mmCIF file of N, CA and C in Angstrom:
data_model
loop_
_atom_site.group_PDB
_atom_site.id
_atom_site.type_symbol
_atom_site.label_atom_id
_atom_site.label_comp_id
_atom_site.label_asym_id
_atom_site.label_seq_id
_atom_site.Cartn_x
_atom_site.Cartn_y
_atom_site.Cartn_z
ATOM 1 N N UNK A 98 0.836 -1.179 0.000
ATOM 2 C CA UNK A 98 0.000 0.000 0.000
ATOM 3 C C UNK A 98 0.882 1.245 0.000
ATOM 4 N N UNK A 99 0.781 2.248 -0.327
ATOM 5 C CA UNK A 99 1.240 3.707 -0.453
ATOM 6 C C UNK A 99 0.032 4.822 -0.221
ATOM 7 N N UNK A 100 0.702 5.755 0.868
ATOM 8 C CA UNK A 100 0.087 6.977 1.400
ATOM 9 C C UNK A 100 0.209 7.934 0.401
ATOM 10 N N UNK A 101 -0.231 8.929 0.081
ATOM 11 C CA UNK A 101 0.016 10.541 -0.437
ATOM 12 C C UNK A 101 -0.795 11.558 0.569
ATOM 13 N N UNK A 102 0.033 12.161 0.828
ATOM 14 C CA UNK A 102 0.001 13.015 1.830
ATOM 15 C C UNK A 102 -0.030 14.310 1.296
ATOM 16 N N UNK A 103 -0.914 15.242 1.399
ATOM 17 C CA UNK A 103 -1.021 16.228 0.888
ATOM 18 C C UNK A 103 -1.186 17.806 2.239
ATOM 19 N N UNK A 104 -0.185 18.299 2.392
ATOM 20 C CA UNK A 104 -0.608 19.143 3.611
ATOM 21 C C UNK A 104 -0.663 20.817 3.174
ATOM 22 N N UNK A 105 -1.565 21.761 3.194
ATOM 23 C CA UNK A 105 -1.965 22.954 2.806
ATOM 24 C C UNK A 105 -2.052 24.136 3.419
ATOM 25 N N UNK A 106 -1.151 25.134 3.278
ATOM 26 C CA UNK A 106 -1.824 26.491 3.650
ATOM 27 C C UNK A 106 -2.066 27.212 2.756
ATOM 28 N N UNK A 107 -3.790 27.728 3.024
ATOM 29 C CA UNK A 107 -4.055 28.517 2.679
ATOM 30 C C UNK A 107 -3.914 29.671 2.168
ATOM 31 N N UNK A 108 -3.978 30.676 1.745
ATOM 32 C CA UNK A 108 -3.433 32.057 1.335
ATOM 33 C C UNK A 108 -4.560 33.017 2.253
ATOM 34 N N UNK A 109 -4.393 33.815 2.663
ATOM 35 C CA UNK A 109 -5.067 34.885 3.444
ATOM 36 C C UNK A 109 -6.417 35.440 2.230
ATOM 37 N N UNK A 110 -7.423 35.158 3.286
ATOM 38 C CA UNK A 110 -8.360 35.660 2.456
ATOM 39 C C UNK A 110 -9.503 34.474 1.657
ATOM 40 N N UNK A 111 -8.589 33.357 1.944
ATOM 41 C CA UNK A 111 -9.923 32.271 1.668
ATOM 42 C C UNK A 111 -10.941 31.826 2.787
ATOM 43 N N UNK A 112 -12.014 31.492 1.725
ATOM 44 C CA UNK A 112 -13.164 31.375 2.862
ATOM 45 C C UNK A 112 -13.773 30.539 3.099
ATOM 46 N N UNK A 113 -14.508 30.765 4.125
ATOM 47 C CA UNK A 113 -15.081 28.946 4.343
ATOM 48 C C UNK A 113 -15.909 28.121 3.567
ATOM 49 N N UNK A 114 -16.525 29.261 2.065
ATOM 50 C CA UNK A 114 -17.009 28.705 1.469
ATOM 51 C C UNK A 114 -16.000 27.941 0.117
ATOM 52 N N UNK A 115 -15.134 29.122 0.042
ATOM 53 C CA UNK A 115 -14.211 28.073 -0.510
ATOM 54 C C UNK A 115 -13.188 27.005 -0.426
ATOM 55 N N UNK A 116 -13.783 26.922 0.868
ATOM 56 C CA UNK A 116 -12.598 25.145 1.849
ATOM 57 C C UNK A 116 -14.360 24.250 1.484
ATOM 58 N N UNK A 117 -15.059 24.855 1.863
ATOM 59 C CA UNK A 117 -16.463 24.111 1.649
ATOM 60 C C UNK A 117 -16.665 23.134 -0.220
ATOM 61 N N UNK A 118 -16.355 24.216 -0.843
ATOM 62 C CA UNK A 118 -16.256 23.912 -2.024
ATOM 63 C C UNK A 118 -14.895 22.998 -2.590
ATOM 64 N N UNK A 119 -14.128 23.407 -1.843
ATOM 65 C CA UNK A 119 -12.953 22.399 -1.732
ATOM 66 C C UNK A 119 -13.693 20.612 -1.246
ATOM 67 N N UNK A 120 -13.753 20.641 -0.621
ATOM 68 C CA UNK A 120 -14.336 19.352 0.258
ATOM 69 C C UNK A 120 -15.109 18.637 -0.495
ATOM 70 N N UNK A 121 -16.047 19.477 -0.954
ATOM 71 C CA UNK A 121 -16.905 18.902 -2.014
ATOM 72 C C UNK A 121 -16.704 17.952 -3.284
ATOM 73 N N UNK A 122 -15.247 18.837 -3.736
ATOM 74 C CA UNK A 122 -14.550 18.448 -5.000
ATOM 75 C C UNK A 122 -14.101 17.078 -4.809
ATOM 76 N N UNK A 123 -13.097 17.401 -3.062
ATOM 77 C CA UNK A 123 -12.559 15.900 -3.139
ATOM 78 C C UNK A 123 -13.655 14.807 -2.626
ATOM 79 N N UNK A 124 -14.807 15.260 -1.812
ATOM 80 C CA UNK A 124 -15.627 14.185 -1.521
ATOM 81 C C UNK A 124 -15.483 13.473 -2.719
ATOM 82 N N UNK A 125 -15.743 14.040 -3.675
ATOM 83 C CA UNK A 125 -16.593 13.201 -4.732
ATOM 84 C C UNK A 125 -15.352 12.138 -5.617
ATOM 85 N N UNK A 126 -14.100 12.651 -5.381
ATOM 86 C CA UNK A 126 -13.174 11.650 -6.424
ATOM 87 C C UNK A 126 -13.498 10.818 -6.153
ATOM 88 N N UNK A 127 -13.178 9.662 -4.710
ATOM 89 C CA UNK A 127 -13.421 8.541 -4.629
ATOM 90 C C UNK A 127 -14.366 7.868 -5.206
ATOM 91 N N UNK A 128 -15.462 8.380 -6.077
ATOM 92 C CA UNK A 128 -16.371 7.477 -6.666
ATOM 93 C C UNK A 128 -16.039 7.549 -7.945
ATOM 94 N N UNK A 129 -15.030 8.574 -8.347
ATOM 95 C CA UNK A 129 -14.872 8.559 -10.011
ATOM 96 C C UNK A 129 -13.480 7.709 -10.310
ATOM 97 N N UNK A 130 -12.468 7.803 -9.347
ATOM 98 C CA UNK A 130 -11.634 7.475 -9.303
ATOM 99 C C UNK A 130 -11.223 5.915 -8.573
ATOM 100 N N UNK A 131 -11.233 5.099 -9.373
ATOM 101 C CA UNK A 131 -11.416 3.473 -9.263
ATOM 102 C C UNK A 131 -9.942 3.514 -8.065
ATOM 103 N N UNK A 132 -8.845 3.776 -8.280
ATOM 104 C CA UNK A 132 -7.563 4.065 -7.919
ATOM 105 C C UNK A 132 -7.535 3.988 -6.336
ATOM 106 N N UNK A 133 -8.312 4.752 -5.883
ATOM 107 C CA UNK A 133 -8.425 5.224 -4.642
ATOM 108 C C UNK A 133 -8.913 4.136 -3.772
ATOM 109 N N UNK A 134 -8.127 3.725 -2.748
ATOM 110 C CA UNK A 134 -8.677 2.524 -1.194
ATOM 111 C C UNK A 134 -8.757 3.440 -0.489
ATOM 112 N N UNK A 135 -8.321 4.298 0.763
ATOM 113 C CA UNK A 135 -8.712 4.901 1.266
ATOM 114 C C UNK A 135 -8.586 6.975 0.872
ATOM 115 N N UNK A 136 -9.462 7.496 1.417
ATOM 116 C CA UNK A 136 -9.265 8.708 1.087
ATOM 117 C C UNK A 136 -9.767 9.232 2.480
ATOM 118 N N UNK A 137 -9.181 10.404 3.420
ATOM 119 C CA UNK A 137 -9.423 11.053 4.468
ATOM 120 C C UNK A 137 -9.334 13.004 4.536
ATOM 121 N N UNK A 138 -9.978 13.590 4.376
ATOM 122 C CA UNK A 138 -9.119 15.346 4.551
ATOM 123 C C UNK A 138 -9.546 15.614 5.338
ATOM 124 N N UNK A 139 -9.814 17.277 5.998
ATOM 125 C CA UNK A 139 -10.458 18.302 6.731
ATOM 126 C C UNK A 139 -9.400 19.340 7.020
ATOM 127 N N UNK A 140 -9.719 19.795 8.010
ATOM 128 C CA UNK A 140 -9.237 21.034 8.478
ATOM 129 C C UNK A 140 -8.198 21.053 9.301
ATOM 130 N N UNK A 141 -7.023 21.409 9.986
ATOM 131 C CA UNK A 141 -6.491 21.283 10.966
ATOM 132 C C UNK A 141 -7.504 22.372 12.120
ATOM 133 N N UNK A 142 -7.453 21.217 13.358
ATOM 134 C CA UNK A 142 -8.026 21.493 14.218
ATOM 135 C C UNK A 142 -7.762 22.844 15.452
ATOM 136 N N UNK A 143 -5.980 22.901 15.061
ATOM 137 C CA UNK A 143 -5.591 23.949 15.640
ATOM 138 C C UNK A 143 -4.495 25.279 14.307
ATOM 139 N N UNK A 144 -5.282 25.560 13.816
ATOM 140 C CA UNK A 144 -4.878 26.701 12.449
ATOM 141 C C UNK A 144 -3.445 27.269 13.024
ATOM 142 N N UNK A 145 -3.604 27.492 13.724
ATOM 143 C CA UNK A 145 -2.293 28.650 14.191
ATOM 144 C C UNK A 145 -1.168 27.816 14.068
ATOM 145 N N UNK A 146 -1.184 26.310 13.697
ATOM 146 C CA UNK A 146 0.142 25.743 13.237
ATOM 147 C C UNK A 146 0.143 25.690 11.864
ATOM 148 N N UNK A 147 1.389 25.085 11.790
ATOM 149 C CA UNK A 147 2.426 25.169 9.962
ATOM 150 C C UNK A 147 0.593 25.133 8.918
ATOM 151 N N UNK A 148 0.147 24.025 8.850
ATOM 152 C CA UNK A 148 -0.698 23.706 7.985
ATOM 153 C C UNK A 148 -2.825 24.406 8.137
ATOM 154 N N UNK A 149 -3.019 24.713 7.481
ATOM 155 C CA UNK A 149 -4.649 23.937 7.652
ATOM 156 C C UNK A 149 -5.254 23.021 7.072
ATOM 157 N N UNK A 150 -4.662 22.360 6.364
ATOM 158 C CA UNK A 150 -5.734 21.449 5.848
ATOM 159 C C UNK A 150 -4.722 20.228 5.412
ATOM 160 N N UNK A 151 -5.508 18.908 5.367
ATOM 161 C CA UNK A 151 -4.551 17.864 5.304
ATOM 162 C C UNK A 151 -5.586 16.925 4.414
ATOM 163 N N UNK A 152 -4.734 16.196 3.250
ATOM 164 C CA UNK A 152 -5.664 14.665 2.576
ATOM 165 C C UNK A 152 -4.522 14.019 2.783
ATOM 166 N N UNK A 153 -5.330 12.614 3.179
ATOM 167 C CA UNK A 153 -4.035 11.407 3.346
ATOM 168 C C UNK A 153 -5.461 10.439 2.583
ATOM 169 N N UNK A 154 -4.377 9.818 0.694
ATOM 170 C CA UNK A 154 -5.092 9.337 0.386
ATOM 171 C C UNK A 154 -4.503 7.516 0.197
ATOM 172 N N UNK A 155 -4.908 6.774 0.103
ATOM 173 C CA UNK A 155 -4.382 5.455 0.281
ATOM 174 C C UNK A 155 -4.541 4.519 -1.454
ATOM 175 N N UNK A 156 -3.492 3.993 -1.903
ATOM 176 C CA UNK A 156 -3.553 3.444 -3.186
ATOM 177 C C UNK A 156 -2.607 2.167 -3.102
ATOM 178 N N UNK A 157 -3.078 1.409 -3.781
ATOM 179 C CA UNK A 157 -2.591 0.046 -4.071
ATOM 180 C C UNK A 157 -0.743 -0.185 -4.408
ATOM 181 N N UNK A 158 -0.350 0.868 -5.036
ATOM 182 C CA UNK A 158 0.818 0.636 -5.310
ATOM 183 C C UNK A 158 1.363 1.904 -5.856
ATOM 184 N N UNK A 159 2.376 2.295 -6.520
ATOM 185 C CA UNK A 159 2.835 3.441 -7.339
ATOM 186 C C UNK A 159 2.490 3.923 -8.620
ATOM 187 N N UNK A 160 1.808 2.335 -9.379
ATOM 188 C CA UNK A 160 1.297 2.649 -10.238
ATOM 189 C C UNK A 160 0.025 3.089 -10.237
ATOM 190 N N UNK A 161 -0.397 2.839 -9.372
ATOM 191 C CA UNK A 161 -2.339 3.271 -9.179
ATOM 192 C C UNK A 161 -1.797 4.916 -8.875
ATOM 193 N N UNK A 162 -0.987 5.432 -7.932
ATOM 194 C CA UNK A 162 -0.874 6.526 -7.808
ATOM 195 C C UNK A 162 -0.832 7.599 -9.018
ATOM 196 N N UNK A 163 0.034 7.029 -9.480
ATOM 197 C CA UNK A 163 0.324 7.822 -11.149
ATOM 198 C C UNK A 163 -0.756 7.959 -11.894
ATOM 199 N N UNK A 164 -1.909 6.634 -12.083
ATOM 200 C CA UNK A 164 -2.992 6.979 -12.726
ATOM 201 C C UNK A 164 -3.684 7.906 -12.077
ATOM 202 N N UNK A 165 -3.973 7.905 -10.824
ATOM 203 C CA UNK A 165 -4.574 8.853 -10.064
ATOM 204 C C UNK A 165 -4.315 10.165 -10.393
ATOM 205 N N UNK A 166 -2.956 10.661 -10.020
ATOM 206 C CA UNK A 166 -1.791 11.937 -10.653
ATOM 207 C C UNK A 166 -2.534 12.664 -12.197
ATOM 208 N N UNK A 167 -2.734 11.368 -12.826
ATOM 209 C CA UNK A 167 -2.958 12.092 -13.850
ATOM 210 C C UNK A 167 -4.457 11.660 -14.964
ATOM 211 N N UNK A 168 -4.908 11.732 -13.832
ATOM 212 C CA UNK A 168 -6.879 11.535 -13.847
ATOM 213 C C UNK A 168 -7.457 13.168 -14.323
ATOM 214 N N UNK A 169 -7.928 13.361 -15.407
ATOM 215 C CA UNK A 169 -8.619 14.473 -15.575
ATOM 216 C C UNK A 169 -9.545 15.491 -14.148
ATOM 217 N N UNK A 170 -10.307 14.151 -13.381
ATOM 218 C CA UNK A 170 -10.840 14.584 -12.487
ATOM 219 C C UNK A 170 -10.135 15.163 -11.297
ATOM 220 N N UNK A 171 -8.936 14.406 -11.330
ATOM 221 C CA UNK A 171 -7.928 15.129 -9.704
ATOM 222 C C UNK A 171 -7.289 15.917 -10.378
ATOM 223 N N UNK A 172 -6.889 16.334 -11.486
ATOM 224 C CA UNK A 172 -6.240 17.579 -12.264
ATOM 225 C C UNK A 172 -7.259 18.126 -11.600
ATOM 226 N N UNK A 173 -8.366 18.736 -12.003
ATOM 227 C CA UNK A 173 -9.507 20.018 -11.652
ATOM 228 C C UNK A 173 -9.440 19.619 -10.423
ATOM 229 N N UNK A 174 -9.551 19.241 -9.463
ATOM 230 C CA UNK A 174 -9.320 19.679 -8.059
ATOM 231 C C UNK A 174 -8.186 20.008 -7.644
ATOM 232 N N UNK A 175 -7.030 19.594 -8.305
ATOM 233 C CA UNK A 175 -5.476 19.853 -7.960
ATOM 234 C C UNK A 175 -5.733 21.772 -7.912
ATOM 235 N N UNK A 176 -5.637 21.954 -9.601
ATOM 236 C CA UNK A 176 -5.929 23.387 -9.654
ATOM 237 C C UNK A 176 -6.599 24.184 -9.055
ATOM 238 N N UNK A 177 -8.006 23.762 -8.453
ATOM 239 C CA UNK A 177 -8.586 24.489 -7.563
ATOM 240 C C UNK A 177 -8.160 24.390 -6.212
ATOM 241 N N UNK A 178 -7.441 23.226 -5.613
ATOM 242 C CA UNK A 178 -6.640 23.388 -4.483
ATOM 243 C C UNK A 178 -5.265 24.443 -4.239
ATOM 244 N N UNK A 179 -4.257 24.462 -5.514
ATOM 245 C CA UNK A 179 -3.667 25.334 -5.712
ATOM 246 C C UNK A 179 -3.797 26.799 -6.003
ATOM 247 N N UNK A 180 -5.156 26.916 -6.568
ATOM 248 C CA UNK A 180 -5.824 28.141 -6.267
ATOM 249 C C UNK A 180 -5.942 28.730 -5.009
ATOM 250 N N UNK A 181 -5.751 28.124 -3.957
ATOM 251 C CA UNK A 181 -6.315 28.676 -2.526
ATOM 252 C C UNK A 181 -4.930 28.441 -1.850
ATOM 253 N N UNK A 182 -4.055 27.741 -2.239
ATOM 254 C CA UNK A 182 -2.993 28.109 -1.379
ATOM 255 C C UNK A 182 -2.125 28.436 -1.526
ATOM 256 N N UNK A 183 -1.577 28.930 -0.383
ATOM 257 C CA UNK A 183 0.307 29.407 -1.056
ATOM 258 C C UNK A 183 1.293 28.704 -0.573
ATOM 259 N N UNK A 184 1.035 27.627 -0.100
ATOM 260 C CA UNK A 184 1.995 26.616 0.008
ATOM 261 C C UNK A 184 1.046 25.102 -0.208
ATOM 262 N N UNK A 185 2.334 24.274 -0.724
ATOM 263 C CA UNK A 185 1.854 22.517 -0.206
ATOM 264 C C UNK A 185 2.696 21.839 -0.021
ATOM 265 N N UNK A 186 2.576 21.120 0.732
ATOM 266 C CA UNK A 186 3.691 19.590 0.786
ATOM 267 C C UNK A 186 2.921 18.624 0.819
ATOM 268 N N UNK A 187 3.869 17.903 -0.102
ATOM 269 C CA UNK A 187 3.695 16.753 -0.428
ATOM 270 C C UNK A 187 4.501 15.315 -0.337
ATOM 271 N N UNK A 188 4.142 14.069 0.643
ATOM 272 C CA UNK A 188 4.707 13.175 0.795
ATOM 273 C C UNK A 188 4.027 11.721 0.533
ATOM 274 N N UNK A 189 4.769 11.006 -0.232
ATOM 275 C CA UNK A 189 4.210 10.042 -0.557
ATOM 276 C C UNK A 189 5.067 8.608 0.149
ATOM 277 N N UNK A 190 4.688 7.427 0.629
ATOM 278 C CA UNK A 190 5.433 6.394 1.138
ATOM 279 C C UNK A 190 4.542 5.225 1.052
ATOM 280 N N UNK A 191 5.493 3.772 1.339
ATOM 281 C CA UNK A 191 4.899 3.128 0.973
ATOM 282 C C UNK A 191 4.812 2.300 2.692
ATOM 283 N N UNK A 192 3.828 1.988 2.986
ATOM 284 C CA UNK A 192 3.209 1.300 4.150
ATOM 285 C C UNK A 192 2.625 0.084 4.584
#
């Protein structure tokens, strides 16, 4: 199995409707996206540290990841995630 870890800050000035609309986007991959075993995000619970927002998504191997990577559908949420922030990290491992 392999994690991707996706951790986010925001840019000043986004709003809760657009973390709302965020959420939405990724609710929905897991049903378009065959790729995906587990998928988890939200908010960090205490903001005033490094990150707010975190997806830890779960895939079969490296190659499922890559299809994932480059799924039309997680492109348009990628971009609209990168729209809202000004930073990301990203870690991927295998577990």
């Amino acid at each position: 199995m392999l994690k991707h870890v996706v951790l986010a800050k925001f840019k000043p000035g986004v709003t809760a409707a657009d973390i709302a609309a965020l959420k939405g986007a990724l609710a929905a991959l897991p049903r378009i996206i065959p790729e995906i075993r587990g998928y988890d995000f939200g908010e960090d619970l205490r903001p005033e540290r490094s990150f707010d927002f975190a997806l830890i998504s779960t895939f079969d191997d490296a190659e499922a990841l890559k299809r994932y990577l480059t799924q039309p559908d997680h492109a348009a949420v990628g971009k609209q995630i990168r729209g809202l922030c000004e930073s990301l990290s990203i870690v991927d491992f295998n577990c």
